[in-house]
Coordinates of C-alpha atoms in Angstrom, one line a residue:
X1 CA -127.8 1.0 -179.1
X2 CA -124.3 1.4 -177.7
X3 CA -122.0 3.5 -179.9
X4 CA -119.1 1.7 -181.2
X5 CA -115.7 3.4 -181.0
X6 CA -114.5 4.6 -184.4
X7 CA -111.1 3.5 -185.4
X8 CA -108.7 6.4 -185.0
X9 CA -107.2 7.6 -188.2
X10 CA -103.4 8.1 -188.4
X11 CA -102.2 11.5 -187.3
X12 CA -101.7 13.9 -190.2
X13 CA -98.6 15.9 -190.2
X14 CA -99.2 19.6 -189.5
X15 CA -97.6 22.4 -191.3
X16 CA -96.2 23.9 -188.2
X17 CA -94.5 20.7 -187.2
X18 CA -93.0 20.4 -190.7
X19 CA -91.8 24.0 -190.6
X20 CA -90.2 23.5 -187.2
X21 CA -88.5 20.3 -188.4
X22 CA -87.0 22.2 -191.4
X23 CA -85.9 25.0 -189.2
X24 CA -84.3 22.6 -186.7
X25 CA -82.5 20.9 -189.5
X26 CA -81.1 24.2 -190.6
X27 CA -80.0 25.0 -187.1
X28 CA -78.3 21.6 -186.8
X29 CA -76.5 21.9 -190.2
X30 CA -75.5 25.5 -189.4
X31 CA -74.2 24.6 -186.0
X32 CA -72.2 21.6 -187.3
X33 CA -70.7 23.9 -190.0
X34 CA -69.7 26.5 -187.5
X35 CA -68.1 23.8 -185.4
X36 CA -66.1 22.6 -188.3
X37 CA -64.9 26.1 -189.3
X38 CA -64.2 27.0 -185.7
X39 CA -62.1 23.9 -185.3
X40 CA -60.2 24.7 -188.5
X41 CA -59.6 28.3 -187.4
X42 CA -58.6 27.3 -183.9
X43 CA -56.1 24.6 -184.7
X44 CA -54.9 25.0 -188.3
X45 CA -51.6 26.7 -189.0
X46 CA -51.8 29.9 -191.1
X47 CA -49.5 30.8 -193.9
X48 CA -47.6 34.0 -193.0
X49 CA -45.9 34.4 -196.4
X50 CA -45.2 38.1 -197.2
X51 CA -46.1 39.3 -193.6
X52 CA -43.9 40.7 -190.9
X53 CA -43.6 39.0 -187.5
X54 CA -46.1 41.3 -185.8
X55 CA -48.6 41.1 -188.7
X56 CA -48.4 37.3 -188.6
X57 CA -48.9 37.2 -184.8
X58 CA -51.9 39.6 -185.1
X59 CA -53.5 37.5 -187.8
X60 CA -52.9 34.3 -185.9
X61 CA -54.3 35.7 -182.7
X62 CA -57.4 37.1 -184.4
X63 CA -58.1 33.9 -186.3
X64 CA -57.9 31.9 -183.1
X65 CA -60.2 34.2 -181.2
X66 CA -62.7 34.1 -184.1
X67 CA -62.4 30.3 -184.1
X68 CA -63.2 30.1 -180.4
X69 CA -66.3 32.3 -181.0
X70 CA -67.4 30.1 -183.9
X71 CA -66.9 27.0 -181.7
X72 CA -69.2 28.5 -179.0
X73 CA -71.8 29.5 -181.5
X74 CA -71.8 26.2 -183.3
X75 CA -72.0 24.2 -180.1
X76 CA -74.9 26.4 -178.9
X77 CA -76.8 26.1 -182.2
X78 CA -76.3 22.3 -182.2
X79 CA -77.5 22.0 -178.7
X80 CA -80.5 24.2 -179.4
X81 CA -81.4 22.1 -182.4
X82 CA -81.1 18.9 -180.5
X83 CA -83.2 20.1 -177.6
X84 CA -85.9 21.6 -179.8
X85 CA -86.1 18.4 -181.9
X86 CA -86.8 16.4 -178.7
X87 CA -89.5 18.9 -177.8
X88 CA -91.2 18.9 -181.2
X89 CA -90.9 15.2 -182.0
X90 CA -94.1 13.4 -182.7
X91 CA -95.5 11.4 -179.8
X92 CA -97.3 8.1 -180.0
X93 CA -101.0 8.3 -179.5
X94 CA -102.3 7.7 -175.9
X95 CA -103.5 4.2 -175.3
X96 CA -107.3 3.9 -174.9
X97 CA -108.6 4.1 -171.4
X98 CA -110.7 1.3 -169.8
X99 CA -111.0 -2.4 -170.6
X100 CA -111.3 -3.4 -174.2
X101 CA -114.5 -5.1 -175.2
X102 CA -114.5 -7.8 -177.9

């Protein structure tokens, strides 16, 4: 008697894939947050009330440099999250091989 192929059950989500998805979501949100703060620090004007000229210049330069670093780190985290999401995304099951019999 020929064996009939059993219908394939839907793929159950794995704990590892779920953990990776949560981690990638955290990377993405953290990267976007760093991008937002970095843009704010790079382009927003600082209030120099109560500071001397050199103090204000030092504060402005330091804030801009930190903003650039935040922009780089935020962009890197966002790109990492996007690339790992593509790597870990669920794939559709492979089509059955051979001709189908009715």
